[in-house]
PDB file of C-alpha atoms in Angstrom:
ATOM      1  CA  UNK A   1     -39.374 -20.729  31.705  1.00 42.00           C
ATOM      2  CA  UNK A   2     -37.851 -23.383  29.431  1.00 46.00           C
ATOM      3  CA  UNK A   3     -38.428 -23.103  25.660  1.00 50.00           C
ATOM      4  CA  UNK A   4     -40.556 -25.850  24.164  1.00 51.00           C
ATOM      5  CA  UNK A   5     -39.573 -27.648  20.930  1.00 48.00           C
ATOM      6  CA  UNK A   6     -42.277 -25.681  19.140  1.00 49.00           C
ATOM      7  CA  UNK A   7     -40.798 -22.429  20.468  1.00 60.00           C
ATOM      8  CA  UNK A   8     -37.324 -23.493  19.304  1.00 80.00           C
ATOM      9  CA  UNK A   9     -38.604 -24.409  15.867  1.00 87.00           C
ATOM     10  CA  UNK A  10     -40.365 -21.055  15.496  1.00 88.00           C
ATOM     11  CA  UNK A  11     -37.193 -19.214  16.550  1.00 89.00           C
ATOM     12  CA  UNK A  12     -35.134 -21.172  14.029  1.00 90.00           C
ATOM     13  CA  UNK A  13     -37.566 -20.296  11.254  1.00 92.00           C
ATOM     14  CA  UNK A  14     -37.440 -16.639  12.262  1.00 93.00           C
ATOM     15  CA  UNK A  15     -33.638 -16.638  12.201  1.00 93.00           C
ATOM     16  CA  UNK A  16     -33.575 -18.333   8.796  1.00 93.00           C
ATOM     17  CA  UNK A  17     -36.088 -15.865   7.402  1.00 95.00           C
ATOM     18  CA  UNK A  18     -34.092 -12.928   8.727  1.00 95.00           C
ATOM     19  CA  UNK A  19     -30.922 -14.250   7.132  1.00 95.00           C
ATOM     20  CA  UNK A  20     -32.664 -14.701   3.787  1.00 96.00           C
ATOM     21  CA  UNK A  21     -33.857 -11.084   3.849  1.00 96.00           C
ATOM     22  CA  UNK A  22     -30.320  -9.888   4.576  1.00 96.00           C
ATOM     23  CA  UNK A  23     -28.511 -12.038   2.008  1.00 95.00           C
ATOM     24  CA  UNK A  24     -31.086 -12.561  -0.737  1.00 95.00           C
ATOM     25  CA  UNK A  25     -32.838  -9.189  -0.739  1.00 95.00           C
ATOM     26  CA  UNK A  26     -30.847  -6.370   0.854  1.00 95.00           C
ATOM     27  CA  UNK A  27     -27.334  -7.381  -0.261  1.00 95.00           C
ATOM     28  CA  UNK A  28     -28.233  -7.983  -3.943  1.00 95.00           C
ATOM     29  CA  UNK A  29     -30.252  -4.755  -4.047  1.00 94.00           C
ATOM     30  CA  UNK A  30     -27.240  -2.846  -2.782  1.00 93.00           C
ATOM     31  CA  UNK A  31     -25.011  -4.415  -5.433  1.00 93.00           C
ATOM     32  CA  UNK A  32     -27.493  -3.413  -8.145  1.00 94.00           C
ATOM     33  CA  UNK A  33     -27.423   0.170  -6.878  1.00 93.00           C
ATOM     34  CA  UNK A  34     -23.651   0.245  -7.186  1.00 91.00           C
ATOM     35  CA  UNK A  35     -23.865  -0.953 -10.779  1.00 93.00           C
ATOM     36  CA  UNK A  36     -26.583   1.603 -11.530  1.00 94.00           C
ATOM     37  CA  UNK A  37     -24.391   4.425 -10.240  1.00 92.00           C
ATOM     38  CA  UNK A  38     -21.440   3.212 -12.318  1.00 91.00           C
ATOM     39  CA  UNK A  39     -23.646   3.126 -15.433  1.00 92.00           C
ATOM     40  CA  UNK A  40     -24.811   6.700 -14.698  1.00 91.00           C
ATOM     41  CA  UNK A  41     -28.369   5.476 -14.164  1.00 94.00           C
ATOM     42  CA  UNK A  42     -28.383   6.753 -10.580  1.00 92.00           C
ATOM     43  CA  UNK A  43     -26.970   9.902  -9.005  1.00 93.00           C
ATOM     44  CA  UNK A  44     -24.759   9.922  -5.922  1.00 92.00           C
ATOM     45  CA  UNK A  45     -27.634  11.439  -3.950  1.00 95.00           C
ATOM     46  CA  UNK A  46     -30.011   8.691  -5.069  1.00 95.00           C
ATOM     47  CA  UNK A  47     -27.454   6.016  -4.231  1.00 93.00           C
ATOM     48  CA  UNK A  48     -26.981   7.464  -0.741  1.00 93.00           C
ATOM     49  CA  UNK A  49     -30.742   7.649  -0.199  1.00 95.00           C
ATOM     50  CA  UNK A  50     -31.113   4.026  -1.298  1.00 94.00           C
ATOM     51  CA  UNK A  51     -28.311   2.956   1.033  1.00 94.00           C
ATOM     52  CA  UNK A  52     -30.046   4.703   3.915  1.00 94.00           C
ATOM     53  CA  UNK A  53     -33.187   2.681   3.132  1.00 95.00           C
ATOM     54  CA  UNK A  54     -31.125  -0.527   3.122  1.00 95.00           C
ATOM     55  CA  UNK A  55     -29.686   0.374   6.523  1.00 95.00           C
ATOM     56  CA  UNK A  56     -33.196   0.888   7.899  1.00 96.00           C
ATOM     57  CA  UNK A  57     -34.196  -2.505   6.514  1.00 96.00           C
ATOM     58  CA  UNK A  58     -31.242  -4.159   8.255  1.00 95.00           C
ATOM     59  CA  UNK A  59     -32.267  -2.487  11.517  1.00 95.00           C
ATOM     60  CA  UNK A  60     -35.847  -3.720  11.040  1.00 95.00           C
ATOM     61  CA  UNK A  61     -34.596  -7.290  10.574  1.00 95.00           C
ATOM     62  CA  UNK A  62     -32.479  -6.972  13.723  1.00 94.00           C
ATOM     63  CA  UNK A  63     -35.463  -5.756  15.755  1.00 94.00           C
ATOM     64  CA  UNK A  64     -37.832  -8.385  14.372  1.00 93.00           C
ATOM     65  CA  UNK A  65     -35.480 -11.308  15.038  1.00 93.00           C
ATOM     66  CA  UNK A  66     -34.227 -10.167  18.456  1.00 92.00           C
ATOM     67  CA  UNK A  67     -36.569 -12.535  20.366  1.00 89.00           C
ATOM     68  CA  UNK A  68     -35.241 -15.476  18.339  1.00 88.00           C
ATOM     69  CA  UNK A  69     -31.553 -15.034  19.210  1.00 88.00           C
ATOM     70  CA  UNK A  70     -31.720 -15.224  22.986  1.00 81.00           C
ATOM     71  CA  UNK A  71     -30.044 -18.202  24.593  1.00 77.00           C
ATOM     72  CA  UNK A  72     -26.647 -19.832  24.250  1.00 72.00           C
ATOM     73  CA  UNK A  73     -23.863 -17.625  22.864  1.00 86.00           C
ATOM     74  CA  UNK A  74     -21.457 -19.268  20.422  1.00 89.00           C
ATOM     75  CA  UNK A  75     -18.718 -16.730  21.120  1.00 92.00           C
ATOM     76  CA  UNK A  76     -17.788 -13.069  20.847  1.00 95.00           C
ATOM     77  CA  UNK A  77     -16.301 -11.346  17.816  1.00 96.00           C
ATOM     78  CA  UNK A  78     -15.583  -7.818  16.660  1.00 97.00           C
ATOM     79  CA  UNK A  79     -16.661  -6.573  13.216  1.00 98.00           C
ATOM     80  CA  UNK A  80     -15.247  -3.320  11.891  1.00 97.00           C
ATOM     81  CA  UNK A  81     -14.343  -1.366   8.790  1.00 97.00           C
ATOM     82  CA  UNK A  82     -10.670  -0.504   8.360  1.00 97.00           C
ATOM     83  CA  UNK A  83      -9.559   3.047   9.020  1.00 96.00           C
ATOM     84  CA  UNK A  84     -10.728   5.307   6.174  1.00 95.00           C
ATOM     85  CA  UNK A  85     -13.455   2.950   4.929  1.00 96.00           C
ATOM     86  CA  UNK A  86     -16.888   4.604   4.957  1.00 94.00           C
ATOM     87  CA  UNK A  87     -18.865   1.830   3.222  1.00 93.00           C
ATOM     88  CA  UNK A  88     -20.181   0.227   6.392  1.00 94.00           C
ATOM     89  CA  UNK A  89     -23.261  -1.649   5.151  1.00 95.00           C
ATOM     90  CA  UNK A  90     -21.389  -4.854   4.138  1.00 95.00           C
ATOM     91  CA  UNK A  91     -19.877  -5.085   7.627  1.00 96.00           C
ATOM     92  CA  UNK A  92     -23.294  -4.477   9.160  1.00 96.00           C
ATOM     93  CA  UNK A  93     -24.812  -7.292   7.097  1.00 96.00           C
ATOM     94  CA  UNK A  94     -22.083  -9.682   8.234  1.00 97.00           C
ATOM     95  CA  UNK A  95     -22.653  -8.623  11.858  1.00 97.00           C
ATOM     96  CA  UNK A  96     -26.366  -9.356  11.688  1.00 96.00           C
ATOM     97  CA  UNK A  97     -25.894 -12.746  10.023  1.00 96.00           C
ATOM     98  CA  UNK A  98     -23.401 -13.751  12.725  1.00 96.00           C
ATOM     99  CA  UNK A  99     -25.787 -12.544  15.400  1.00 95.00           C
ATOM    100  CA  UNK A 100     -28.543 -14.694  13.912  1.00 95.00           C
ATOM    101  CA  UNK A 101     -26.157 -17.648  14.071  1.00 94.00           C
ATOM    102  CA  UNK A 102     -25.558 -17.205  17.785  1.00 93.00           C
ATOM    103  CA  UNK A 103     -22.509 -14.952  17.972  1.00 95.00           C
ATOM    104  CA  UNK A 104     -22.236 -11.947  20.249  1.00 94.00           C
ATOM    105  CA  UNK A 105     -21.023  -9.217  17.889  1.00 96.00           C
ATOM    106  CA  UNK A 106     -19.369  -5.914  18.682  1.00 97.00           C
ATOM    107  CA  UNK A 107     -20.044  -3.928  15.513  1.00 97.00           C
ATOM    108  CA  UNK A 108     -17.846  -0.808  15.375  1.00 96.00           C
ATOM    109  CA  UNK A 109     -18.975   0.596  12.018  1.00 94.00           C
ATOM    110  CA  UNK A 110     -17.016   2.754   9.581  1.00 95.00           C
ATOM    111  CA  UNK A 111     -13.525   4.266   9.753  1.00 94.00           C
ATOM    112  CA  UNK A 112     -12.139   2.755  12.941  1.00 95.00           C
ATOM    113  CA  UNK A 113      -8.508   3.686  13.774  1.00 96.00           C
ATOM    114  CA  UNK A 114      -6.399   0.565  14.237  1.00 96.00           C
ATOM    115  CA  UNK A 115      -5.221   1.350  17.761  1.00 96.00           C
ATOM    116  CA  UNK A 116      -8.811   1.768  18.979  1.00 96.00           C
ATOM    117  CA  UNK A 117      -9.904  -1.400  17.202  1.00 96.00           C
ATOM    118  CA  UNK A 118      -7.197  -3.483  18.891  1.00 96.00           C
ATOM    119  CA  UNK A 119      -7.846  -1.883  22.291  1.00 96.00           C
ATOM    120  CA  UNK A 120     -11.569  -2.643  22.054  1.00 96.00           C
ATOM    121  CA  UNK A 121     -10.931  -6.224  20.986  1.00 96.00           C
ATOM    122  CA  UNK A 122      -8.646  -6.741  23.972  1.00 94.00           C
ATOM    123  CA  UNK A 123     -11.048  -5.116  26.415  1.00 95.00           C
ATOM    124  CA  UNK A 124     -13.993  -7.227  25.258  1.00 95.00           C
ATOM    125  CA  UNK A 125     -11.883 -10.396  24.924  1.00 94.00           C
ATOM    126  CA  UNK A 126     -13.049 -10.935  21.361  1.00 95.00           C
ATOM    127  CA  UNK A 127     -12.233 -14.330  19.896  1.00 94.00           C
ATOM    128  CA  UNK A 128     -11.622 -12.906  16.413  1.00 96.00           C
ATOM    129  CA  UNK A 129     -11.685  -9.689  14.408  1.00 97.00           C
ATOM    130  CA  UNK A 130     -13.500  -9.338  11.089  1.00 97.00           C
ATOM    131  CA  UNK A 131     -12.256  -6.479   8.910  1.00 97.00           C
ATOM    132  CA  UNK A 132     -14.188  -5.046   5.984  1.00 97.00           C
ATOM    133  CA  UNK A 133     -12.990  -2.781   3.184  1.00 97.00           C
ATOM    134  CA  UNK A 134     -14.150  -2.010  -0.340  1.00 96.00           C
ATOM    135  CA  UNK A 135     -11.510   0.601  -1.256  1.00 96.00           C
ATOM    136  CA  UNK A 136      -8.204  -0.916  -2.492  1.00 97.00           C
ATOM    137  CA  UNK A 137      -6.165   2.194  -1.667  1.00 97.00           C
ATOM    138  CA  UNK A 138      -6.759   1.393   2.018  1.00 97.00           C
ATOM    139  CA  UNK A 139      -4.834  -1.891   1.756  1.00 97.00           C
ATOM    140  CA  UNK A 140      -1.653  -0.592   3.447  1.00 96.00           C
ATOM    141  CA  UNK A 141      -3.728   0.513   6.439  1.00 96.00           C
ATOM    142  CA  UNK A 142      -5.646  -2.772   6.385  1.00 96.00           C
ATOM    143  CA  UNK A 143      -2.326  -4.620   6.449  1.00 96.00           C
ATOM    144  CA  UNK A 144      -1.307  -2.659   9.533  1.00 95.00           C
ATOM    145  CA  UNK A 145      -4.628  -3.505  11.207  1.00 95.00           C
ATOM    146  CA  UNK A 146      -4.262  -7.196  10.379  1.00 95.00           C
ATOM    147  CA  UNK A 147      -0.718  -7.468  11.734  1.00 93.00           C
ATOM    148  CA  UNK A 148      -1.619  -5.409  14.840  1.00 94.00           C
ATOM    149  CA  UNK A 149      -4.586  -7.655  15.651  1.00 94.00           C
ATOM    150  CA  UNK A 150      -2.531 -10.772  15.089  1.00 92.00           C
ATOM    151  CA  UNK A 151       0.181  -9.296  17.275  1.00 91.00           C
ATOM    152  CA  UNK A 152      -2.430  -9.198  20.051  1.00 92.00           C
ATOM    153  CA  UNK A 153      -3.220 -12.868  19.481  1.00 91.00           C
ATOM    154  CA  UNK A 154      -6.438 -12.230  17.566  1.00 93.00           C
ATOM    155  CA  UNK A 155      -7.298 -14.245  14.448  1.00 94.00           C
ATOM    156  CA  UNK A 156      -8.365 -11.977  11.575  1.00 95.00           C
ATOM    157  CA  UNK A 157     -10.910 -12.534   8.826  1.00 96.00           C
ATOM    158  CA  UNK A 158     -10.870 -10.041   5.958  1.00 97.00           C
ATOM    159  CA  UNK A 159     -13.683  -9.396   3.520  1.00 96.00           C
ATOM    160  CA  UNK A 160     -14.720  -6.929   0.865  1.00 95.00           C
ATOM    161  CA  UNK A 161     -13.759  -5.930  -2.665  1.00 95.00           C
ATOM    162  CA  UNK A 162     -10.588  -4.159  -1.515  1.00 97.00           C
ATOM    163  CA  UNK A 163      -8.922  -7.500  -0.830  1.00 97.00           C
ATOM    164  CA  UNK A 164      -9.011  -8.474  -4.494  1.00 95.00           C
ATOM    165  CA  UNK A 165     -10.394 -11.372  -6.538  1.00 95.00           C
ATOM    166  CA  UNK A 166     -10.810 -14.445  -4.306  1.00 95.00           C
ATOM    167  CA  UNK A 167      -9.190 -12.483  -1.471  1.00 96.00           C
ATOM    168  CA  UNK A 168      -5.697 -12.572  -2.954  1.00 96.00           C
ATOM    169  CA  UNK A 169      -4.503  -9.557  -0.930  1.00 97.00           C
ATOM    170  CA  UNK A 170      -5.966 -10.847   2.335  1.00 96.00           C
ATOM    171  CA  UNK A 171      -3.911 -14.007   1.951  1.00 94.00           C
ATOM    172  CA  UNK A 172      -0.876 -11.941   0.994  1.00 94.00           C
ATOM    173  CA  UNK A 173      -1.237 -10.192   4.362  1.00 94.00           C
ATOM    174  CA  UNK A 174      -1.652 -13.501   6.230  1.00 93.00           C
ATOM    175  CA  UNK A 175      -5.348 -13.058   7.007  1.00 94.00           C
ATOM    176  CA  UNK A 176      -8.191 -15.483   6.405  1.00 94.00           C
ATOM    177  CA  UNK A 177     -10.491 -14.543   3.526  1.00 95.00           C
ATOM    178  CA  UNK A 178     -14.263 -14.622   3.924  1.00 95.00           C
ATOM    179  CA  UNK A 179     -16.114 -14.264   0.625  1.00 94.00           C
ATOM    180  CA  UNK A 180     -19.470 -13.587   2.319  1.00 94.00           C
ATOM    181  CA  UNK A 181     -21.281 -13.743   5.663  1.00 94.00           C
ATOM    182  CA  UNK A 182     -21.998 -17.513   5.646  1.00 94.00           C
ATOM    183  CA  UNK A 183     -18.361 -18.156   4.758  1.00 95.00           C
ATOM    184  CA  UNK A 184     -17.285 -15.931   7.664  1.00 95.00           C
ATOM    185  CA  UNK A 185     -19.497 -17.899  10.038  1.00 94.00           C
ATOM    186  CA  UNK A 186     -17.995 -21.177   8.810  1.00 94.00           C
ATOM    187  CA  UNK A 187     -14.432 -19.897   9.175  1.00 94.00           C
ATOM    188  CA  UNK A 188     -15.062 -18.597  12.679  1.00 93.00           C
ATOM    189  CA  UNK A 189     -15.918 -22.091  13.792  1.00 85.00           C
ATOM    190  CA  UNK A 190     -12.435 -23.240  12.806  1.00 84.00           C
ATOM    191  CA  UNK A 191     -10.298 -20.322  14.013  1.00 74.00           C
ATOM    192  CA  UNK A 192      -8.210 -20.516  17.186  1.00 62.00           C
ATOM    193  CA  UNK A 193      -6.170 -17.764  18.918  1.00 56.00           C
ATOM    194  CA  UNK A 194      -2.512 -17.923  17.954  1.00 55.00           C
ATOM    195  CA  UNK A 195      -1.100 -16.317  21.099  1.00 54.00           C
ATOM    196  CA  UNK A 196       0.411 -12.866  21.473  1.00 52.00           C
ATOM    197  CA  UNK A 197       3.461 -12.182  19.338  1.00 53.00           C
ATOM    198  CA  UNK A 198       5.306  -9.197  17.945  1.00 56.00           C
ATOM    199  CA  UNK A 199       3.516  -7.180  15.281  1.00 60.00           C
ATOM    200  CA  UNK A 200       4.998  -8.002  11.879  1.00 64.00           C
ATOM    201  CA  UNK A 201       6.570  -5.320   9.753  1.00 63.00           C
ATOM    202  CA  UNK A 202       5.103  -5.081   6.229  1.00 64.00           C
ATOM    203  CA  UNK A 203       8.446  -6.010   4.659  1.00 64.00           C
ATOM    204  CA  UNK A 204       8.207  -9.486   6.213  1.00 74.00           C
ATOM    205  CA  UNK A 205       4.995 -10.216   4.289  1.00 81.00           C
ATOM    206  CA  UNK A 206       5.899  -8.133   1.228  1.00 90.00           C
ATOM    207  CA  UNK A 207       9.656  -8.370   0.562  1.00 90.00           C
ATOM    208  CA  UNK A 208       9.282  -6.458  -2.730  1.00 92.00           C
ATOM    209  CA  UNK A 209       8.819  -3.278  -0.674  1.00 92.00           C
ATOM    210  CA  UNK A 210      12.578  -3.346  -0.207  1.00 91.00           C
ATOM    211  CA  UNK A 211      13.028  -1.623  -3.574  1.00 93.00           C
ATOM    212  CA  UNK A 212      11.447   1.542  -2.058  1.00 95.00           C
ATOM    213  CA  UNK A 213       9.304   2.222  -5.134  1.00 96.00           C
ATOM    214  CA  UNK A 214       6.089   2.238  -3.115  1.00 97.00           C
ATOM    215  CA  UNK A 215       7.652   4.493  -0.485  1.00 96.00           C
ATOM    216  CA  UNK A 216       8.927   6.975  -3.068  1.00 96.00           C
ATOM    217  CA  UNK A 217       5.597   7.220  -4.905  1.00 97.00           C
ATOM    218  CA  UNK A 218       3.674   7.609  -1.658  1.00 96.00           C
ATOM    219  CA  UNK A 219       6.014  10.257  -0.272  1.00 96.00           C
ATOM    220  CA  UNK A 220       6.065  12.322  -3.473  1.00 97.00           C
ATOM    221  CA  UNK A 221       2.350  12.022  -4.171  1.00 97.00           C
ATOM    222  CA  UNK A 222       1.628  15.753  -3.893  1.00 96.00           C
ATOM    223  CA  UNK A 223       4.430  16.647  -6.296  1.00 97.00           C
ATOM    224  CA  UNK A 224       3.387  13.905  -8.708  1.00 97.00           C
ATOM    225  CA  UNK A 225      -0.210  15.143  -8.776  1.00 97.00           C
ATOM    226  CA  UNK A 226       0.880  18.756  -9.242  1.00 96.00           C
ATOM    227  CA  UNK A 227       3.258  17.987 -12.124  1.00 97.00           C
ATOM    228  CA  UNK A 228       0.766  15.619 -13.765  1.00 96.00           C
ATOM    229  CA  UNK A 229      -1.891  18.343 -13.726  1.00 94.00           C
ATOM    230  CA  UNK A 230       0.570  20.781 -15.321  1.00 94.00           C
ATOM    231  CA  UNK A 231       1.469  18.251 -18.015  1.00 95.00           C
ATOM    232  CA  UNK A 232      -2.194  17.481 -18.736  1.00 93.00           C
ATOM    233  CA  UNK A 233      -2.931  21.198 -19.110  1.00 90.00           C
ATOM    234  CA  UNK A 234       0.049  21.561 -21.450  1.00 91.00           C
ATOM    235  CA  UNK A 235      -1.044  18.650 -23.626  1.00 88.00           C
ATOM    236  CA  UNK A 236      -4.778  19.467 -23.528  1.00 84.00           C
ATOM    237  CA  UNK A 237      -5.166  23.267 -23.651  1.00 82.00           C
ATOM    238  CA  UNK A 238      -8.951  23.025 -23.275  1.00 83.00           C
ATOM    239  CA  UNK A 239      -8.446  22.034 -19.631  1.00 81.00           C
ATOM    240  CA  UNK A 240      -7.193  25.548 -18.908  1.00 78.00           C
ATOM    241  CA  UNK A 241     -10.746  26.767 -19.497  1.00 82.00           C
ATOM    242  CA  UNK A 242     -12.187  24.430 -16.879  1.00 84.00           C
ATOM    243  CA  UNK A 243     -14.430  25.810 -14.168  1.00 87.00           C
ATOM    244  CA  UNK A 244     -13.301  25.536 -10.570  1.00 89.00           C
ATOM    245  CA  UNK A 245     -15.504  22.488 -10.121  1.00 88.00           C
ATOM    246  CA  UNK A 246     -14.071  20.777 -13.220  1.00 85.00           C
ATOM    247  CA  UNK A 247     -10.525  21.562 -12.106  1.00 87.00           C
ATOM    248  CA  UNK A 248     -11.149  20.111  -8.654  1.00 90.00           C
ATOM    249  CA  UNK A 249     -12.555  16.897 -10.170  1.00 87.00           C
ATOM    250  CA  UNK A 250      -9.526  16.645 -12.474  1.00 89.00           C
ATOM    251  CA  UNK A 251      -7.142  16.977  -9.534  1.00 92.00           C
ATOM    252  CA  UNK A 252      -9.217  14.409  -7.662  1.00 93.00           C
ATOM    253  CA  UNK A 253      -8.986  11.960 -10.580  1.00 93.00           C
ATOM    254  CA  UNK A 254      -5.216  12.379 -10.830  1.00 95.00           C
ATOM    255  CA  UNK A 255      -4.930  11.876  -7.072  1.00 96.00           C
ATOM    256  CA  UNK A 256      -6.863   8.611  -7.407  1.00 96.00           C
ATOM    257  CA  UNK A 257      -4.577   7.461 -10.212  1.00 97.00           C
ATOM    258  CA  UNK A 258      -1.448   8.058  -8.120  1.00 98.00           C
ATOM    259  CA  UNK A 259      -3.025   6.442  -5.051  1.00 98.00           C
ATOM    260  CA  UNK A 260      -3.973   3.294  -6.962  1.00 98.00           C
ATOM    261  CA  UNK A 261      -0.520   3.196  -8.543  1.00 98.00           C
ATOM    262  CA  UNK A 262       1.062   3.288  -5.087  1.00 98.00           C
ATOM    263  CA  UNK A 263      -1.246   0.529  -3.866  1.00 98.00           C
ATOM    264  CA  UNK A 264      -0.434  -1.667  -6.862  1.00 98.00           C
ATOM    265  CA  UNK A 265       3.233  -1.226  -5.957  1.00 97.00           C
ATOM    266  CA  UNK A 266       2.459  -2.105  -2.337  1.00 97.00           C
ATOM    267  CA  UNK A 267       0.923  -5.462  -3.226  1.00 97.00           C
ATOM    268  CA  UNK A 268       3.107  -5.902  -6.340  1.00 97.00           C
ATOM    269  CA  UNK A 269       0.148  -6.540  -8.611  1.00 97.00           C
ATOM    270  CA  UNK A 270      -0.249  -4.614 -11.889  1.00 97.00           C
ATOM    271  CA  UNK A 271      -3.768  -6.042 -12.200  1.00 97.00           C
ATOM    272  CA  UNK A 272      -4.941  -3.883  -9.301  1.00 97.00           C
ATOM    273  CA  UNK A 273      -4.045  -0.748 -11.258  1.00 98.00           C
ATOM    274  CA  UNK A 274      -5.360  -1.952 -14.610  1.00 97.00           C
ATOM    275  CA  UNK A 275      -8.672  -2.979 -12.979  1.00 96.00           C
ATOM    276  CA  UNK A 276      -8.957   0.541 -11.586  1.00 97.00           C
ATOM    277  CA  UNK A 277      -8.137   2.134 -14.941  1.00 96.00           C
ATOM    278  CA  UNK A 278     -10.670  -0.091 -16.711  1.00 95.00           C
ATOM    279  CA  UNK A 279     -13.333   0.788 -14.120  1.00 95.00           C
ATOM    280  CA  UNK A 280     -12.524   4.499 -14.442  1.00 94.00           C
ATOM    281  CA  UNK A 281     -12.668   4.319 -18.230  1.00 93.00           C
ATOM    282  CA  UNK A 282     -16.103   2.678 -18.022  1.00 93.00           C
ATOM    283  CA  UNK A 283     -17.308   5.341 -15.575  1.00 92.00           C
ATOM    284  CA  UNK A 284     -16.110   8.106 -17.916  1.00 90.00           C
ATOM    285  CA  UNK A 285     -17.609   6.464 -20.999  1.00 91.00           C
ATOM    286  CA  UNK A 286     -20.993   6.171 -19.257  1.00 92.00           C
ATOM    287  CA  UNK A 287     -20.843   9.932 -18.704  1.00 86.00           C
ATOM    288  CA  UNK A 288     -19.873  10.794 -22.263  1.00 88.00           C
ATOM    289  CA  UNK A 289     -16.165  11.345 -21.573  1.00 85.00           C
ATOM    290  CA  UNK A 290     -13.724   9.482 -23.871  1.00 88.00           C
ATOM    291  CA  UNK A 291     -11.457   7.147 -21.839  1.00 87.00           C
ATOM    292  CA  UNK A 292      -8.444   8.309 -23.873  1.00 88.00           C
ATOM    293  CA  UNK A 293      -8.450  11.457 -21.748  1.00 88.00           C
ATOM    294  CA  UNK A 294      -6.619   9.362 -19.136  1.00 93.00           C
ATOM    295  CA  UNK A 295      -3.609   8.882 -21.416  1.00 94.00           C
ATOM    296  CA  UNK A 296      -1.947  12.290 -20.810  1.00 94.00           C
ATOM    297  CA  UNK A 297      -1.902  11.604 -17.068  1.00 96.00           C
ATOM    298  CA  UNK A 298      -0.358   8.173 -17.595  1.00 97.00           C
ATOM    299  CA  UNK A 299       2.214   9.650 -19.987  1.00 97.00           C
ATOM    300  CA  UNK A 300       3.184  12.275 -17.422  1.00 97.00           C
ATOM    301  CA  UNK A 301       3.614   9.696 -14.668  1.00 97.00           C
ATOM    302  CA  UNK A 302       5.649   7.458 -16.967  1.00 97.00           C
ATOM    303  CA  UNK A 303       7.995  10.359 -17.622  1.00 97.00           C
ATOM    304  CA  UNK A 304       8.264  11.359 -13.957  1.00 97.00           C
ATOM    305  CA  UNK A 305       8.818   7.785 -12.722  1.00 97.00           C
ATOM    306  CA  UNK A 306      10.861   6.401 -15.603  1.00 97.00           C
ATOM    307  CA  UNK A 307      13.647   5.249 -13.264  1.00 96.00           C
ATOM    308  CA  UNK A 308      11.372   2.876 -11.311  1.00 97.00           C
ATOM    309  CA  UNK A 309      11.094  -0.502 -13.130  1.00 97.00           C
ATOM    310  CA  UNK A 310       8.037  -1.909 -11.355  1.00 97.00           C
ATOM    311  CA  UNK A 311       6.217   1.407 -11.685  1.00 98.00           C
ATOM    312  CA  UNK A 312       6.987   1.661 -15.384  1.00 98.00           C
ATOM    313  CA  UNK A 313       5.672  -1.870 -15.934  1.00 97.00           C
ATOM    314  CA  UNK A 314       2.385  -1.086 -14.172  1.00 97.00           C
ATOM    315  CA  UNK A 315       1.856   2.205 -16.012  1.00 97.00           C
ATOM    316  CA  UNK A 316       2.775   0.683 -19.372  1.00 97.00           C
ATOM    317  CA  UNK A 317       0.237  -2.119 -18.929  1.00 96.00           C
ATOM    318  CA  UNK A 318      -2.510   0.427 -18.222  1.00 96.00           C
ATOM    319  CA  UNK A 319      -1.411   2.652 -21.104  1.00 95.00           C
ATOM    320  CA  UNK A 320      -1.528  -0.296 -23.511  1.00 94.00           C
ATOM    321  CA  UNK A 321      -5.000  -1.146 -22.285  1.00 92.00           C
ATOM    322  CA  UNK A 322      -6.295   2.341 -23.144  1.00 90.00           C
ATOM    323  CA  UNK A 323      -4.444   2.776 -26.439  1.00 83.00           C
ATOM    324  CA  UNK A 324      -6.618   1.755 -29.404  1.00 71.00           C
ATOM    325  CA  UNK A 325      -4.998  -0.580 -31.956  1.00 68.00           C
ATOM    326  CA  UNK A 326      -3.749   1.082 -35.135  1.00 66.00           C
ATOM    327  CA  UNK A 327      -6.351   1.288 -37.858  1.00 59.00           C
ATOM    328  CA  UNK A 328      -5.675  -0.892 -40.895  1.00 60.00           C
ATOM    329  CA  UNK A 329      -5.964   0.890 -44.242  1.00 58.00           C
ATOM    330  CA  UNK A 330      -8.799  -0.251 -46.402  1.00 58.00           C
ATOM    331  CA  UNK A 331      -7.820  -2.581 -49.212  1.00 48.00           C
TER     332      UNK A 331
END
């Protein structure tokens, strides 16, 4: 039975309405929840519960609009989070918007190992791969996924906060940057397979890695965290009275600091580290913890890594950011 013009018009309205719910209701609500958690206005448990509700809403939109997306298929793409990324809702939103626009989408969800991602894309003959990540410390793995997909002849679109302001790190890794779902749909219409070629080594995209600073920090991460904790305890004796829970969170925070430092070295961008330190300071301040408590950890790392010029520059910039200006004596 052939669809009538009235049927087509009704389907188009249903698709448009579904897209508006996804992009103008669910996505902004999720962003507000993230800001509420950062401001300490929402607990982790509440944020997870709210995210689960958002996921159910996305599923409801998919079910409601299913009758309106039958017909001609624009093409087939694969949407996935990079390995280690557990924030899957942004990728799901992109998948549903593309589906509403006529694409057949293989949505793989969170934490997909690169080798399985590439194998699935080859098996399904995907025309492109869309990678999502919100965690900057996953950028080295994302880079590997991008170059592996491109090595298989697959164009790659990258999206998510991990790839930096205006997608600066996506472009650094030779991927297309999609700022949102409509932008991804527009870019897909212009992408063409580049043909199979050898997977690039990171050094070809990022020649600064030749100084080995990133490699040294990454390889000695455990020792750096251990020594930093010892130095923090020496400088702040009150930390020795911490409960087991407090000690574990302190180690976790130091681990994050070293991980973000390594990632800033990987992409050669001090701003990545200072943005993280600023965000962490705001998180601590919202919870009644003075941001200056981060300084002993930065001091320890500066001492341990004093022979690495790029590392020292990154740590110094963050230290300066946290150090209050000297008080001027009253006249």
